[in-house]
Short mmCIF file of C-alpha atoms (C1' of nucleotides) in Angstrom, two decimals:
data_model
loop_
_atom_site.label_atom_id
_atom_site.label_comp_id
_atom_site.label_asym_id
_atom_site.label_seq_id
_atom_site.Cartn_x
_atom_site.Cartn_y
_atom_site.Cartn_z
CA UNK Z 1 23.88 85.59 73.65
CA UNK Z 2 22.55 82.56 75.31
CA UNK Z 3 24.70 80.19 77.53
CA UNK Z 4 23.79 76.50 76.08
CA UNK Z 5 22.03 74.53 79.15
CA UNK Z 6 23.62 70.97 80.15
CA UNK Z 7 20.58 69.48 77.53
CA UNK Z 8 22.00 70.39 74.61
CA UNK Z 9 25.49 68.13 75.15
CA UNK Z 10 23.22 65.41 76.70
CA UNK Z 11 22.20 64.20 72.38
CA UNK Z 12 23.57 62.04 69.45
CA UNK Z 13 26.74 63.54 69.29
CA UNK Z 14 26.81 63.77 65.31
CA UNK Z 15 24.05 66.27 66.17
CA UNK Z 16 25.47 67.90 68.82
CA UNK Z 17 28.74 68.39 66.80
CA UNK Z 18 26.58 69.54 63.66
CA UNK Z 19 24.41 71.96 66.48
CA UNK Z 20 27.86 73.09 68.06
CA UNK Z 21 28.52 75.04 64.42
CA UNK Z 22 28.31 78.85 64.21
CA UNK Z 23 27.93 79.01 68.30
CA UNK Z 24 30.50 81.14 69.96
CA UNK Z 25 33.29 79.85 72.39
CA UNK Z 26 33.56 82.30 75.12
CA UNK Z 27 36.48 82.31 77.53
CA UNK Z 28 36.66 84.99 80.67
CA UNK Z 29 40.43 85.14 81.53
CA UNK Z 30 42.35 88.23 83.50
CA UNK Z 31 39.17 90.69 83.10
CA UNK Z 32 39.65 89.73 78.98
CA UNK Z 33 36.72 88.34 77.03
CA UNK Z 34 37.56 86.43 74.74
CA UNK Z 35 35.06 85.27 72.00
CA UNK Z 36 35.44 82.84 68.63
CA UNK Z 37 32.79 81.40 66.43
CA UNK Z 38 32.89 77.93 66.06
CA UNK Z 39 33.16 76.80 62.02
CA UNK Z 40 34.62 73.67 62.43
CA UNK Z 41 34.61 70.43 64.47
CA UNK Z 42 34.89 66.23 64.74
CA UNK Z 43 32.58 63.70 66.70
CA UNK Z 44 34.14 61.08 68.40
CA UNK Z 45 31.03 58.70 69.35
CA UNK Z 46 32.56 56.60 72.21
CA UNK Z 47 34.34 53.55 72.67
CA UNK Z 48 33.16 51.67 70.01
CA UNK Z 49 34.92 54.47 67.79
CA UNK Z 50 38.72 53.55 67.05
CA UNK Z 51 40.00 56.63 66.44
CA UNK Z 52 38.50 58.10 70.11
CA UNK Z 53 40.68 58.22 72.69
CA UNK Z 54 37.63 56.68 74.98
CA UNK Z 55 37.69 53.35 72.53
CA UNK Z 56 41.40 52.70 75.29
CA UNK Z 57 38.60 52.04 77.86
CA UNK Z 58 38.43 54.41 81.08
CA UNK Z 59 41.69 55.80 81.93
CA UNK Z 60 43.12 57.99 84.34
CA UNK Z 61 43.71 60.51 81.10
CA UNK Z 62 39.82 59.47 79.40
CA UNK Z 63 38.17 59.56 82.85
CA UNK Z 64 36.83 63.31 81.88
CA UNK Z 65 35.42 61.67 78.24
CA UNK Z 66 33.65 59.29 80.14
CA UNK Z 67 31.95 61.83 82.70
CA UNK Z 68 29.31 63.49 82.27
CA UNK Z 69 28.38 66.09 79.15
CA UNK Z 70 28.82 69.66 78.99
CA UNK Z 71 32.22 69.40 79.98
CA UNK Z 72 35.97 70.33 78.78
CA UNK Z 73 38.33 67.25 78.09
CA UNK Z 74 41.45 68.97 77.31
CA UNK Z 75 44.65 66.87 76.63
CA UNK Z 76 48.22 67.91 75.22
CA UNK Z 77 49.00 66.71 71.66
CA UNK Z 78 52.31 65.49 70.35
CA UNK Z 79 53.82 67.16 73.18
CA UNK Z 80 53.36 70.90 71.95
CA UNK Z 81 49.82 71.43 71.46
CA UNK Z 82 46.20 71.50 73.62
CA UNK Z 83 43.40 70.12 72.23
CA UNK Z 84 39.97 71.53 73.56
CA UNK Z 85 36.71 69.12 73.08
CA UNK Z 86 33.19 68.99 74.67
CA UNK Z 87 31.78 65.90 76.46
CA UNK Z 88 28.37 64.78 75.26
CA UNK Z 89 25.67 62.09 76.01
CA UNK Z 90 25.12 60.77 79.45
CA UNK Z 91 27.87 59.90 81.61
CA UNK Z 92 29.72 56.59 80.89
CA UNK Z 93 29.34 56.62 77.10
CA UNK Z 94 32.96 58.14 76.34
CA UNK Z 95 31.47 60.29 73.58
CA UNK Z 96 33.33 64.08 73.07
CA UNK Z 97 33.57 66.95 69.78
CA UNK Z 98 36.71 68.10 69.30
CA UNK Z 99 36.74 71.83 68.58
CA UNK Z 100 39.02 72.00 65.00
CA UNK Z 101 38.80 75.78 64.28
CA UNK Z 102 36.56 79.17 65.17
CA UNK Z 103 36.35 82.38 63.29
CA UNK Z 104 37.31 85.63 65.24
CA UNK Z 105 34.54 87.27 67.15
CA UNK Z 106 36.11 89.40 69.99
CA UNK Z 107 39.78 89.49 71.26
CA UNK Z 108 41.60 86.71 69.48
CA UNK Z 109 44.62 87.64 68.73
CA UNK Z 110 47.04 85.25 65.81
CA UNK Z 111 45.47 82.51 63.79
CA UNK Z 112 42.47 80.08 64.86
CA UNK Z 113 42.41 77.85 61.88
CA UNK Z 114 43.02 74.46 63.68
CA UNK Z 115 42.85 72.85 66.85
CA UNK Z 116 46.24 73.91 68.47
CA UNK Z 117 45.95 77.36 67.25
CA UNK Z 118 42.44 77.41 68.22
CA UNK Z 119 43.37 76.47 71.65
CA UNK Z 120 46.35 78.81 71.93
CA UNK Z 121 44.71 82.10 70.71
CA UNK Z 122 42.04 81.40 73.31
CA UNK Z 123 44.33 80.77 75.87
CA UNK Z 124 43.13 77.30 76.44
CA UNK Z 125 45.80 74.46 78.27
CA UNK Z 126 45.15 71.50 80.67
CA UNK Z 127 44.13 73.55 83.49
CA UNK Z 128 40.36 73.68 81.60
CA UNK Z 129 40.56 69.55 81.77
CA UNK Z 130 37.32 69.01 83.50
CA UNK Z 131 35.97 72.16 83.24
CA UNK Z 132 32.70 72.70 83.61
CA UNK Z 133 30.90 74.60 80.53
CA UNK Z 134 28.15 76.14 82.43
CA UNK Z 135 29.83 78.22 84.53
CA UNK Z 136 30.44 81.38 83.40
CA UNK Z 137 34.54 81.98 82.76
CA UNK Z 138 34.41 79.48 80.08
CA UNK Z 139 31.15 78.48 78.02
CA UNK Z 140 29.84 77.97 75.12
CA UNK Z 141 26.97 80.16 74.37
CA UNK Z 142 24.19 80.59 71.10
CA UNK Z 143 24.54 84.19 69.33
CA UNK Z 144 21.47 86.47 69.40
CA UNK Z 145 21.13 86.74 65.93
CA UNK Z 146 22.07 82.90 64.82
CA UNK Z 147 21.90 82.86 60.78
CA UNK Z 148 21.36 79.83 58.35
CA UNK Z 149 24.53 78.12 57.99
CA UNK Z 150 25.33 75.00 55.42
CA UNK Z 151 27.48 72.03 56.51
CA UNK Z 152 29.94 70.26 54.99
CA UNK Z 153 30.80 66.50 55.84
CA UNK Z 154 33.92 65.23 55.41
CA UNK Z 155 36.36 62.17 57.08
CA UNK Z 156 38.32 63.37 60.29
CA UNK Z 157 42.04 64.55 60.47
CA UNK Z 158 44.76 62.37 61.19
CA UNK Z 159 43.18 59.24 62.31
CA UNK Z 160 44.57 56.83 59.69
CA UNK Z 161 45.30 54.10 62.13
CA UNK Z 162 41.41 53.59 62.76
CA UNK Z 163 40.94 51.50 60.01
CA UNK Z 164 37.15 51.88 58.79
CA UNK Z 165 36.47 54.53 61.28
CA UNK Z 166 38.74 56.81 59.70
CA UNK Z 167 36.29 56.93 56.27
CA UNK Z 168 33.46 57.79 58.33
CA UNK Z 169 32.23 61.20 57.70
CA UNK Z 170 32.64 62.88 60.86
CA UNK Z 171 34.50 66.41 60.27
CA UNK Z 172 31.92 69.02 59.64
CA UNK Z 173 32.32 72.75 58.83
CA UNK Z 174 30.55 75.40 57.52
CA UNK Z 175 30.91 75.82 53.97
CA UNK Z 176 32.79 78.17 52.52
CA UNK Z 177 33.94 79.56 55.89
CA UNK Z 178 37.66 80.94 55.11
CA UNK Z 179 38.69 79.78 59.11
CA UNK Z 180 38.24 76.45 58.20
CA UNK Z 181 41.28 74.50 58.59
CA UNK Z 182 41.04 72.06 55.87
CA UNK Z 183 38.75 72.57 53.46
"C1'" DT F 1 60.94 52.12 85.51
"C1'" DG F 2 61.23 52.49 80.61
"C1'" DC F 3 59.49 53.39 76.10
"C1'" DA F 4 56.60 53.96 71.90
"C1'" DC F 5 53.45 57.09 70.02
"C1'" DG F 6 50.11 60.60 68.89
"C1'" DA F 7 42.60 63.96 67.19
"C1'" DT F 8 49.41 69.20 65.26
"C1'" DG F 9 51.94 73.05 63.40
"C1'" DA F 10 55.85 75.02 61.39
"C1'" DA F 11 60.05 74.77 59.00
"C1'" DC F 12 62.75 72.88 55.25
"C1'" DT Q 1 58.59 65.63 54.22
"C1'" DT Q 2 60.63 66.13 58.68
"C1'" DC Q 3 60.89 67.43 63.31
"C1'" DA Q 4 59.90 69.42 67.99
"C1'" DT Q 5 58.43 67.70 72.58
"C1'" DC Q 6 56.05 65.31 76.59
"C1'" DG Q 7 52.09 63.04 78.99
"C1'" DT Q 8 49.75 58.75 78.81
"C1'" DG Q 9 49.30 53.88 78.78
"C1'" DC Q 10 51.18 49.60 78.91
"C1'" DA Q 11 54.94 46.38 78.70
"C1'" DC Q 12 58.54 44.48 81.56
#
DNA sequence: TGCACGATGAAC
DNA sequence: TTCATCGTGCAC
């Protein structure tokens, strides 16, 4: 496999997040490798976009959307779970994919099939917040044999409140994939 | 200093 | 459909 160079995050992030489907997340933890395929995520395209958490302006919590891409910007949802996304376009745009679901590769243990589970099997929390993806205990990287994959568009999860951002068709997965997390 | 509210998951 | 659970952001 091939780690993906700081280039590929610096682009349109509906076709980074599109690009981002069938790599593998790989995370280096206590001599474990740890390795999912990625079949599902959600662009968030900056502050202009309602339902991302960079449209609050720069905060001490959206300082890490705002920097620059190739980065982790994990945050803790409702309390209980970690979300893991990927920062993308040049710094100061507040543009991120979240990372929804990934299929089992190498030592992931319990179910993937959604962004806190996703997070939990691969032992991601808030101490990846910032993380750099090109270094090599936690990465994203492109298979060696990458096959033909088609994608399907659909709106994003739980952002009602975001009025006509939350019709746009920004969840993408690969079809048929049974690690999806809603079809 | 207090408080409302989630880019969810699991139980009922 | 309801609830657990807590960090963040903003009101006071």
């Amino acid at each position: 496999m091939t780690k993906l160079p700081r280039t590929f995050y610096d682009r349109d992030t509906t076709v980074v997040a599109q690009d981002l489907l069938g790599k593998w997340l790989v995370r280096q933890s206590a001599g474990v490798e740890r390795i999912g395929r990625i079949v599902e995520v959600e662009a968030y395209l900056g502050e202009h976009d309602l339902a991302a958490h960079s449209s609050k302006g720069l905060t001490e919590r959206t300082k890490i959307m705002f920097g620059p891409p190739g980065h982790a910007y994990v945050y803790l949802i409702y309390g209980v779970h970690h979300c893991m996304n990927v920062v993308t376009e040049c710094e100061g745009h507040g543009a991120a994919v979240l990372l929804r679901a990934v299929e089992p590769v190498k030592n992931l243990a319990g179910r993937t099939q959604g962004p806190g589970l996703l997070s939990r099997a691969m032992g991601i929390d808030r101490r990846l917040n910032g993380h750099d993806l090109l270094n090599d205990d936690f990465f994203i990287a492109e298979p060696a044999a990458a096959e033909k994959i088609a994608i399907v568009k659909r709106p994003r999860i739980g952002v009602d409140y975001a009025k006509h951002w939350a019709k746009r068709r920004l969840r993408f997965y690969i079809k048929n994939n049974p690690f999806v997390s809603r079809p």
